[in-house]
């Protein structure tokens, strides 16, 4: 009966995913348990577990629902062939069972669990040690370390913003884990804004008394994805009071959002200004070197060694965010583990090559120089000339930066493309732009604009 149900799910999934994906992820899975509203699926390894939680959970829940099974929760447990033992769930710092890591943060569960069941769960895997620092996130990392060392004293609130999958949740939970490690008596509460909003709205809806102390009797409040508060006026008001109570008592507040406070629509002015009291820092997309370092480290953690070409290949085809990078790597590793082969370049190309939107490879150094010049209404030979006029120097530095970040040219090659003999200028220019990107919003925007034009 159990397995008939799972076969039905598999049958439907098979129609909607690629053959490689189906074999990689769904072979060796089974339905282990079906209780009233919980379902437990056995999956072969940790990569598959992560993939199910992040990627397939929603789809599986939908199919189950269509087949008349309403599960409020689907658990994925590692069910290894040799040792049919369910993996123990991780526990949070506070001793409560943590919801599976990526499920809580990446995918809405089948139905909303009560906020209280997962509100203060910190995922122990998110630590500073497992966070790879590169030029796209080093400011955020440094600020988080400072807060972890001395919570409530400086950078209060600490506001982290940036696109999805760039490490905001990881970093802010790392702060929580570090604080709890240094002083286990510190009360750290991690919650998503969505859980806060739902908790508050439920109280209003069911006329329950709102328990403000839950969020106020803490030493550190970490609240993720603040953009969800947009448009929720009453919740904003309540959060305003929570914020004030904590701030006045010098309790640390850490907030994340996908955009800076001033860009969150319909955010009350008084909240916006409070969010800007402390420190706001953005996390950007990782550059090529950081992507490579992340892949290499994560592969090693999984017990694999990747060749340089394989790492560079993955870092080239997956550029947008770290979650996708991890997903691609895990898919490759799980596939190879199952087949008993090495994760080499050829396998990576076969498995991931056509499933991703690859950026065109025909981009040439000349095009980079032309498009950069055009963006600044210059001629390409202004860029390659030795002229030192101010309105040419910065575009030239940007062109060098793009030659490095987009085409991964060596410094001597960059110098050569610009008609220069000495490559130290290229090194300085690239470094200068890397620094400016962090501090100067306009330069950052200009580079994003040019980058977009490079790939049209
Ligand atoms: P966000 O909250 O910004 O959407 P997450 O913190 O959930 O992103 O990160 C997505 C995934 O990428 C997580 O598994 C996280 O551990 C990983 N990750 C992000 N940044 C880094 C990094 N710098 N080093 C190692 N892993 C990272
Ligand atoms: Mg997040």
Coordinates of C-alpha atoms and ligand atoms in Angstrom, one line a residue:
X1 CA 0.0 0.0 0.0
X2 CA 2.7 2.4 1.1
X3 CA 4.8 1.5 -1.9
X4 CA 1.9 1.6 -4.3
X5 CA 1.5 5.2 -3.3
X6 CA 5.2 6.0 -3.8
X7 CA 5.1 4.2 -7.1
X8 CA 2.4 6.6 -8.2
X9 CA 4.4 9.6 -7.1
X10 CA 7.5 8.2 -8.9
X11 CA 5.4 7.6 -12.0
X12 CA 4.3 11.3 -12.1
X13 CA 7.7 12.7 -11.3
X14 CA 9.3 10.6 -14.0
X15 CA 7.2 12.4 -16.6
X16 CA 8.3 15.8 -15.4
X17 CA 12.1 15.6 -14.8
X18 CA 15.0 14.6 -17.1
X19 CA 16.0 11.0 -17.3
X20 CA 19.4 11.8 -15.6
X21 CA 17.7 13.7 -12.8
X22 CA 15.2 10.9 -12.3
X23 CA 17.9 8.2 -12.1
X24 CA 20.2 10.3 -9.9
X25 CA 17.6 11.3 -7.3
X26 CA 14.7 8.9 -7.3
X27 CA 16.3 5.5 -7.7
X28 CA 16.7 3.9 -4.3
X29 CA 14.0 6.0 -2.6
X30 CA 11.1 4.5 -0.8
X31 CA 8.2 5.5 1.4
X32 CA 9.1 4.4 4.9
X33 CA 6.3 5.6 7.0
X34 CA 2.9 7.2 6.6
X35 CA 1.2 8.5 9.7
X36 CA -1.8 10.7 9.9
X37 CA -0.3 13.8 8.6
X38 CA 3.4 12.9 8.2
X39 CA 5.2 11.0 5.6
X40 CA 8.7 9.8 5.7
X41 CA 10.7 9.1 2.6
X42 CA 14.0 7.2 2.7
X43 CA 16.6 8.6 0.4
X44 CA 20.1 7.1 -0.3
X45 CA 22.5 9.9 0.8
X46 CA 22.9 13.3 2.1
X47 CA 23.0 15.0 -1.3
X48 CA 19.7 13.5 -2.2
X49 CA 18.2 14.5 1.1
X50 CA 19.2 18.1 0.5
X51 CA 17.9 18.0 -3.1
X52 CA 14.6 16.6 -2.0
X53 CA 14.2 19.2 0.7
X54 CA 15.0 22.1 -1.5
X55 CA 13.9 21.1 -4.9
X56 CA 11.4 18.3 -5.0
X57 CA 9.4 18.7 -1.8
X58 CA 6.8 21.0 -3.2
X59 CA 6.2 18.8 -6.3
X60 CA 5.9 15.6 -4.2
X61 CA 3.5 17.3 -1.8
X62 CA 1.4 18.4 -4.8
X63 CA 1.3 14.9 -6.3
X64 CA 0.4 13.4 -2.9
X65 CA -2.4 15.9 -2.5
X66 CA -3.8 15.1 -6.0
X67 CA -3.8 11.5 -4.9
X68 CA -5.8 12.3 -1.8
X69 CA -3.0 12.2 0.7
X70 CA -2.7 15.4 2.8
X71 CA 0.6 15.4 4.6
X72 CA 1.4 18.5 6.6
X73 CA 5.0 17.4 6.7
X74 CA 7.3 15.3 4.6
X75 CA 10.5 14.1 6.2
X76 CA 13.4 12.9 4.2
X77 CA 15.8 10.5 6.0
X78 CA 18.9 8.9 4.9
X79 CA 18.2 5.2 4.4
X80 CA 21.5 3.7 3.4
X81 CA 21.5 0.2 1.9
X82 CA 24.0 -1.4 4.2
X83 CA 22.6 0.0 7.4
X84 CA 18.9 0.6 7.3
X85 CA 18.9 3.1 10.1
X86 CA 17.2 6.4 9.9
X87 CA 19.5 9.3 10.3
X88 CA 18.9 11.2 13.5
X89 CA 17.7 14.7 13.1
X90 CA 19.9 17.5 14.1
X91 CA 19.0 19.4 17.2
X92 CA 19.2 23.1 17.6
X93 CA 21.3 25.0 20.0
X94 CA 18.3 25.5 22.3
X95 CA 17.7 21.8 22.4
X96 CA 14.5 21.9 20.3
X97 CA 14.3 19.7 17.3
X98 CA 15.4 21.7 14.3
X99 CA 13.5 21.5 11.1
X100 CA 15.5 20.1 8.3
X101 CA 17.9 22.9 7.4
X102 CA 17.2 23.8 3.9
X103 CA 13.5 23.0 4.1
X104 CA 12.9 25.8 6.6
X105 CA 14.7 28.3 4.6
X106 CA 14.3 27.4 1.0
X107 CA 10.9 25.9 0.5
X108 CA 7.6 26.5 2.1
X109 CA 6.5 23.3 3.8
X110 CA 3.4 21.6 2.7
X111 CA 1.4 23.6 5.2
X112 CA 2.6 26.2 7.6
X113 CA 3.9 24.5 10.8
X114 CA 3.1 26.4 14.0
X115 CA 5.7 29.2 14.3
X116 CA 6.6 28.0 17.7
X117 CA 7.8 24.6 16.5
X118 CA 10.7 26.0 14.5
X119 CA 11.0 29.6 15.6
X120 CA 14.2 29.3 17.5
X121 CA 15.9 26.6 15.6
X122 CA 19.5 27.4 14.5
X123 CA 21.0 25.0 12.1
X124 CA 24.3 23.8 13.5
X125 CA 25.8 23.4 10.0
X126 CA 25.8 27.2 9.4
X127 CA 29.0 28.3 11.0
X128 CA 31.8 30.8 10.2
X129 CA 34.1 27.8 9.7
X130 CA 32.0 26.5 6.8
X131 CA 31.6 30.0 5.2
X132 CA 33.9 30.8 2.4
X133 CA 35.0 34.4 2.3
X134 CA 35.6 36.2 -1.0
X135 CA 35.5 39.8 -2.2
X136 CA 31.7 39.6 -2.6
X137 CA 31.0 38.9 1.0
X138 CA 34.0 39.8 3.1
X139 CA 32.5 43.0 4.5
X140 CA 29.4 41.1 5.6
X141 CA 31.5 38.4 7.1
X142 CA 33.7 40.9 9.0
X143 CA 30.7 42.7 10.5
X144 CA 29.1 39.4 11.5
X145 CA 32.2 38.3 13.2
X146 CA 32.4 41.6 15.1
X147 CA 28.8 41.1 16.2
X148 CA 29.3 37.5 17.3
X149 CA 32.2 38.6 19.4
X150 CA 30.4 41.4 21.1
X151 CA 26.7 41.3 20.6
X152 CA 24.6 44.4 21.3
X153 CA 27.4 46.8 21.3
X154 CA 28.1 47.9 17.8
X155 CA 26.3 47.5 14.5
X156 CA 22.9 47.3 16.1
X157 CA 20.9 46.4 14.1
X158 CA 23.0 44.6 11.6
X159 CA 21.2 44.6 8.4
X160 CA 22.3 42.2 5.6
X161 CA 20.9 42.4 2.2
X162 CA 21.4 40.7 -1.2
X163 CA 19.8 38.4 -3.7
X164 CA 18.7 34.8 -3.0
X165 CA 21.2 32.1 -2.3
X166 CA 24.1 34.4 -1.5
X167 CA 24.6 33.3 2.1
X168 CA 22.5 35.7 4.2
X169 CA 20.8 33.0 6.2
X170 CA 24.1 31.1 6.6
X171 CA 26.0 34.1 7.9
X172 CA 23.3 35.3 10.3
X173 CA 22.9 31.8 11.7
X174 CA 26.6 31.6 12.0
X175 CA 26.5 34.6 14.3
X176 CA 23.8 32.9 16.4
X177 CA 25.7 29.6 16.6
X178 CA 29.0 31.4 17.5
X179 CA 27.3 33.5 20.3
X180 CA 25.6 30.4 21.7
X181 CA 28.9 28.5 21.6
X182 CA 30.8 31.3 23.4
X183 CA 28.1 31.7 26.1
X184 CA 25.5 28.9 26.1
X185 CA 23.3 30.9 28.5
X186 CA 22.7 33.6 25.8
X187 CA 19.1 33.4 24.5
X188 CA 19.3 33.4 20.7
X189 CA 16.2 33.4 18.7
X190 CA 16.3 32.8 15.0
X191 CA 13.0 33.3 13.1
X192 CA 11.9 34.0 9.6
X193 CA 9.9 37.2 9.1
X194 CA 7.2 35.0 7.6
X195 CA 6.9 33.0 10.8
X196 CA 6.7 36.3 12.8
X197 CA 4.0 37.6 10.4
X198 CA 2.0 34.3 10.6
X199 CA 2.3 34.1 14.3
X200 CA 1.0 37.7 14.7
X201 CA -1.8 37.3 12.1
X202 CA -2.9 34.0 13.7
X203 CA -3.3 35.7 17.0
X204 CA -5.5 38.4 15.5
X205 CA -7.4 35.9 13.4
X206 CA -8.1 33.5 16.3
X207 CA -8.3 36.2 18.9
X208 CA -5.4 34.7 20.8
X209 CA -3.4 36.8 23.1
X210 CA -0.2 37.9 21.3
X211 CA 2.8 36.7 23.3
X212 CA 5.1 39.6 22.8
X213 CA 7.6 38.2 25.3
X214 CA 8.5 35.4 23.0
X215 CA 10.4 37.8 20.8
X216 CA 11.4 40.2 23.4
X217 CA 12.8 38.0 26.1
X218 CA 15.9 37.2 24.1
X219 CA 19.4 38.5 24.0
X220 CA 19.8 38.1 20.3
X221 CA 17.0 38.3 17.7
X222 CA 17.9 37.1 14.2
X223 CA 15.1 37.7 11.8
X224 CA 15.4 36.5 8.2
X225 CA 13.8 37.8 5.0
X226 CA 12.4 41.1 6.2
X227 CA 11.0 41.9 2.8
X228 CA 8.0 39.7 3.8
X229 CA 6.9 42.4 6.1
X230 CA 6.1 44.7 3.2
X231 CA 2.4 45.7 3.1
X232 CA 1.7 44.2 6.5
X233 CA 0.9 47.3 8.5
X234 CA -0.2 45.8 11.8
X235 CA 2.7 43.5 11.9
X236 CA 5.1 46.3 11.1
X237 CA 3.7 48.2 14.1
X238 CA 4.2 45.2 16.3
X239 CA 7.7 44.6 15.0
X240 CA 8.5 48.3 15.6
X241 CA 7.7 47.8 19.3
X242 CA 9.7 44.6 19.5
X243 CA 12.6 46.3 17.8
X244 CA 12.5 49.2 20.3
X245 CA 12.2 47.0 23.3
X246 CA 15.3 45.0 22.3
X247 CA 17.3 47.9 21.1
X248 CA 16.7 49.9 24.2
X249 CA 17.9 47.0 26.3
X250 CA 21.1 46.7 24.1
X251 CA 20.0 43.4 22.8
X252 CA 21.5 42.5 19.4
X253 CA 19.2 42.5 16.4
X254 CA 20.2 41.0 13.1
X255 CA 18.0 41.4 10.0
X256 CA 18.3 40.1 6.5
X257 CA 16.4 41.1 3.4
X258 CA 16.7 40.7 -0.3
X259 CA 16.9 44.5 -0.7
X260 CA 18.1 47.5 1.3
X261 CA 15.7 49.1 3.8
X262 CA 15.0 52.0 1.5
X263 CA 13.9 49.7 -1.3
X264 CA 11.4 47.6 0.6
X265 CA 8.1 48.8 -0.6
X266 CA 5.5 50.1 1.9
X267 CA 7.9 49.9 4.8
X268 CA 6.9 52.4 7.4
X269 CA 9.3 55.3 7.6
X270 CA 10.0 54.8 11.3
X271 CA 11.0 51.2 10.8
X272 CA 13.1 52.1 7.8
X273 CA 15.0 54.7 9.7
X274 CA 15.6 52.2 12.6
X275 CA 16.9 49.6 10.2
X276 CA 19.4 52.2 9.1
X277 CA 20.6 53.0 12.6
X278 CA 23.2 50.4 12.7
X279 CA 25.1 48.9 9.8
X280 CA 23.6 47.8 6.4
X281 CA 25.8 45.7 4.2
X282 CA 25.1 44.0 1.0
X283 CA 26.3 40.6 -0.1
X284 CA 27.0 40.3 -3.8
X285 CA 27.2 37.5 -6.3
X286 CA 30.4 35.5 -5.8
X287 CA 33.1 36.1 -8.3
X288 CA 34.8 33.3 -10.3
X289 CA 37.5 32.7 -7.7
X290 CA 35.1 32.5 -4.8
X291 CA 32.8 30.2 -6.8
X292 CA 35.8 27.9 -7.4
X293 CA 36.8 28.0 -3.7
X294 CA 33.3 27.1 -2.6
X295 CA 33.1 24.2 -5.0
X296 CA 36.4 22.8 -4.0
X297 CA 35.7 23.1 -0.3
X298 CA 32.2 21.6 -0.5
X299 CA 33.5 18.7 -2.6
X300 CA 36.2 18.0 -0.1
X301 CA 33.7 18.1 2.7
X302 CA 31.8 15.4 0.9
X303 CA 35.0 13.4 0.5
X304 CA 35.6 14.1 -3.2
X305 CA 38.5 15.7 -5.0
X306 CA 37.6 17.7 -8.1
X307 CA 40.1 18.5 -10.9
X308 CA 40.7 22.1 -11.7
X309 CA 38.9 21.9 -15.0
X310 CA 35.8 20.4 -13.4
X311 CA 35.7 23.1 -10.8
X312 CA 36.2 25.8 -13.4
X313 CA 33.6 24.3 -15.6
X314 CA 31.0 24.3 -12.8
X315 CA 32.0 27.8 -11.7
X316 CA 31.5 29.0 -15.3
X317 CA 28.1 27.5 -16.0
X318 CA 26.6 28.4 -12.7
X319 CA 27.2 32.0 -11.9
X320 CA 24.1 33.4 -10.2
X321 CA 24.0 32.1 -6.7
X322 CA 25.7 29.8 -4.2
X323 CA 22.6 27.7 -3.6
X324 CA 22.5 26.7 -7.3
X325 CA 26.2 26.1 -7.3
X326 CA 25.8 23.7 -4.4
X327 CA 22.8 22.1 -6.1
X328 CA 24.8 21.5 -9.3
X329 CA 27.8 20.1 -7.4
X330 CA 25.6 17.8 -5.3
X331 CA 23.9 16.5 -8.4
X332 CA 27.2 15.6 -9.9
X333 CA 28.6 14.0 -6.7
X334 CA 25.4 12.0 -6.1
X335 CA 25.4 10.8 -9.6
X336 CA 29.1 9.7 -9.4
X337 CA 28.7 8.1 -6.0
X338 CA 25.8 6.0 -7.4
X339 CA 27.8 5.0 -10.5
X340 CA 31.0 4.5 -8.5
X341 CA 32.9 6.8 -10.9
X342 CA 35.0 9.9 -10.5
X343 CA 33.3 13.3 -10.8
X344 CA 35.3 14.4 -13.8
X345 CA 34.8 17.1 -16.4
X346 CA 33.1 14.8 -18.9
X347 CA 30.5 13.7 -16.4
X348 CA 29.9 17.2 -15.3
X349 CA 29.4 18.3 -18.9
X350 CA 27.1 15.4 -19.6
X351 CA 25.0 15.9 -16.5
X352 CA 24.8 19.6 -16.3
X353 CA 25.7 20.8 -19.7
X354 CA 22.3 21.4 -21.3
X355 CA 20.2 21.8 -18.2
X356 CA 21.5 25.2 -17.4
X357 CA 21.4 28.4 -19.2
X358 CA 25.0 28.7 -20.2
X359 CA 26.4 32.1 -21.0
X360 CA 27.7 32.3 -24.5
X361 CA 31.3 31.4 -24.8
X362 CA 32.0 33.4 -27.9
X363 CA 32.6 36.6 -25.9
X364 CA 35.9 38.1 -26.9
X365 CA 38.2 40.6 -25.2
X366 CA 37.6 43.0 -28.0
X367 CA 33.8 42.9 -27.4
X368 CA 34.4 43.6 -23.7
X369 CA 36.4 46.6 -24.5
X370 CA 33.9 47.8 -27.2
X371 CA 30.9 47.5 -25.0
X372 CA 32.6 49.1 -22.0
X373 CA 33.7 52.0 -24.2
X374 CA 30.2 52.3 -25.7
X375 CA 28.6 52.4 -22.2
X376 CA 30.7 55.4 -21.4
X377 CA 30.2 57.0 -24.8
X378 CA 33.9 56.5 -25.6
X379 CA 35.7 54.9 -28.6
X380 CA 37.4 51.6 -28.0
X381 CA 40.7 53.2 -28.8
X382 CA 40.2 55.6 -26.0
X383 CA 40.3 52.6 -23.7
X384 CA 43.4 51.1 -25.4
X385 CA 45.2 54.5 -25.7
X386 CA 47.7 55.8 -23.1
X387 CA 45.5 58.9 -22.4
X388 CA 45.2 59.7 -18.7
X389 CA 42.1 61.8 -18.8
X390 CA 39.9 61.1 -15.8
X391 CA 36.8 60.3 -17.8
X392 CA 38.8 57.6 -19.6
X393 CA 40.8 56.1 -16.7
X394 CA 37.8 54.7 -14.8
X395 CA 36.2 53.1 -17.8
X396 CA 39.6 51.6 -18.7
X397 CA 39.9 50.1 -15.2
X398 CA 36.4 48.7 -15.5
X399 CA 37.3 47.1 -18.9
X400 CA 40.2 45.4 -17.2
X401 CA 38.1 44.3 -14.3
X402 CA 35.6 42.8 -16.7
X403 CA 38.3 41.0 -18.8
X404 CA 39.3 39.4 -15.5
X405 CA 35.9 38.6 -14.1
X406 CA 34.1 37.6 -17.3
X407 CA 36.9 36.0 -19.4
X408 CA 39.3 35.1 -16.6
X409 CA 42.2 36.4 -18.5
X410 CA 45.6 36.5 -16.9
X411 CA 47.0 39.9 -16.0
X412 CA 49.7 39.9 -18.7
X413 CA 47.0 39.0 -21.2
X414 CA 44.8 41.8 -20.0
X415 CA 47.7 44.2 -20.3
X416 CA 48.3 42.9 -23.8
X417 CA 44.7 43.5 -24.8
X418 CA 45.1 47.1 -23.8
X419 CA 48.3 47.6 -25.6
X420 CA 50.4 47.7 -22.5
X421 CA 53.7 46.0 -21.8
X422 CA 53.6 46.1 -18.0
X423 CA 50.9 44.1 -16.3
X424 CA 51.1 45.7 -12.8
X425 CA 48.7 48.4 -13.9
X426 CA 46.2 45.6 -14.8
X427 CA 46.6 44.2 -11.3
X428 CA 46.1 47.6 -9.7
X429 CA 43.1 48.4 -11.8
X430 CA 41.3 45.2 -11.1
X431 CA 42.0 45.6 -7.4
X432 CA 40.8 49.1 -7.4
X433 CA 37.6 48.3 -9.1
X434 CA 37.0 45.3 -6.7
X435 CA 37.3 47.7 -3.9
X436 CA 35.1 50.4 -5.4
X437 CA 32.4 47.9 -6.1
X438 CA 32.0 47.4 -2.4
X439 CA 31.9 51.0 -1.5
X440 CA 30.5 52.7 -4.5
X441 CA 26.9 52.0 -5.5
X442 CA 27.3 53.8 -8.9
X443 CA 30.3 51.8 -10.0
X444 CA 28.5 48.6 -9.0
X445 CA 25.5 49.6 -11.0
X446 CA 27.6 50.6 -14.0
X447 CA 29.3 47.2 -14.0
X448 CA 26.0 45.3 -13.7
X449 CA 24.7 47.3 -16.7
X450 CA 27.7 46.6 -18.8
X451 CA 27.7 43.0 -17.9
X452 CA 24.1 42.7 -19.0
X453 CA 25.0 44.2 -22.3
X454 CA 27.9 41.7 -22.8
X455 CA 25.5 38.8 -22.9
X456 CA 22.7 40.1 -25.1
Ligands
LIG1 P1 20.3 33.3 1.3 O1 19.8 33.3 2.7 O2 21.1 34.6 1.0 O3 19.2 33.1 0.3 P2 21.7 31.0 2.1 O4 22.4 31.5 3.3 O5 20.5 30.1 2.3 O6 21.4 32.2 1.1 O7 22.8 30.2 1.2 C1 22.4 29.2 0.2 C2 23.4 28.0 0.3 O8 24.7 28.4 -0.1 C3 23.5 27.5 1.7 O9 23.6 26.1 1.7 C4 24.8 28.1 2.2 O10 25.4 27.2 3.2 C5 25.6 28.2 1.0 N1 26.5 29.3 1.0 C6 26.2 30.6 0.8 N2 27.3 31.4 0.8 C7 28.3 30.6 1.2 C8 29.7 30.8 1.4 N3 30.3 32.0 1.3 N4 30.5 29.7 1.8 C9 29.9 28.5 1.8 N5 28.6 28.2 1.6 C10 27.8 29.3 1.3
LIG2 MG1 17.8 33.0 3.3

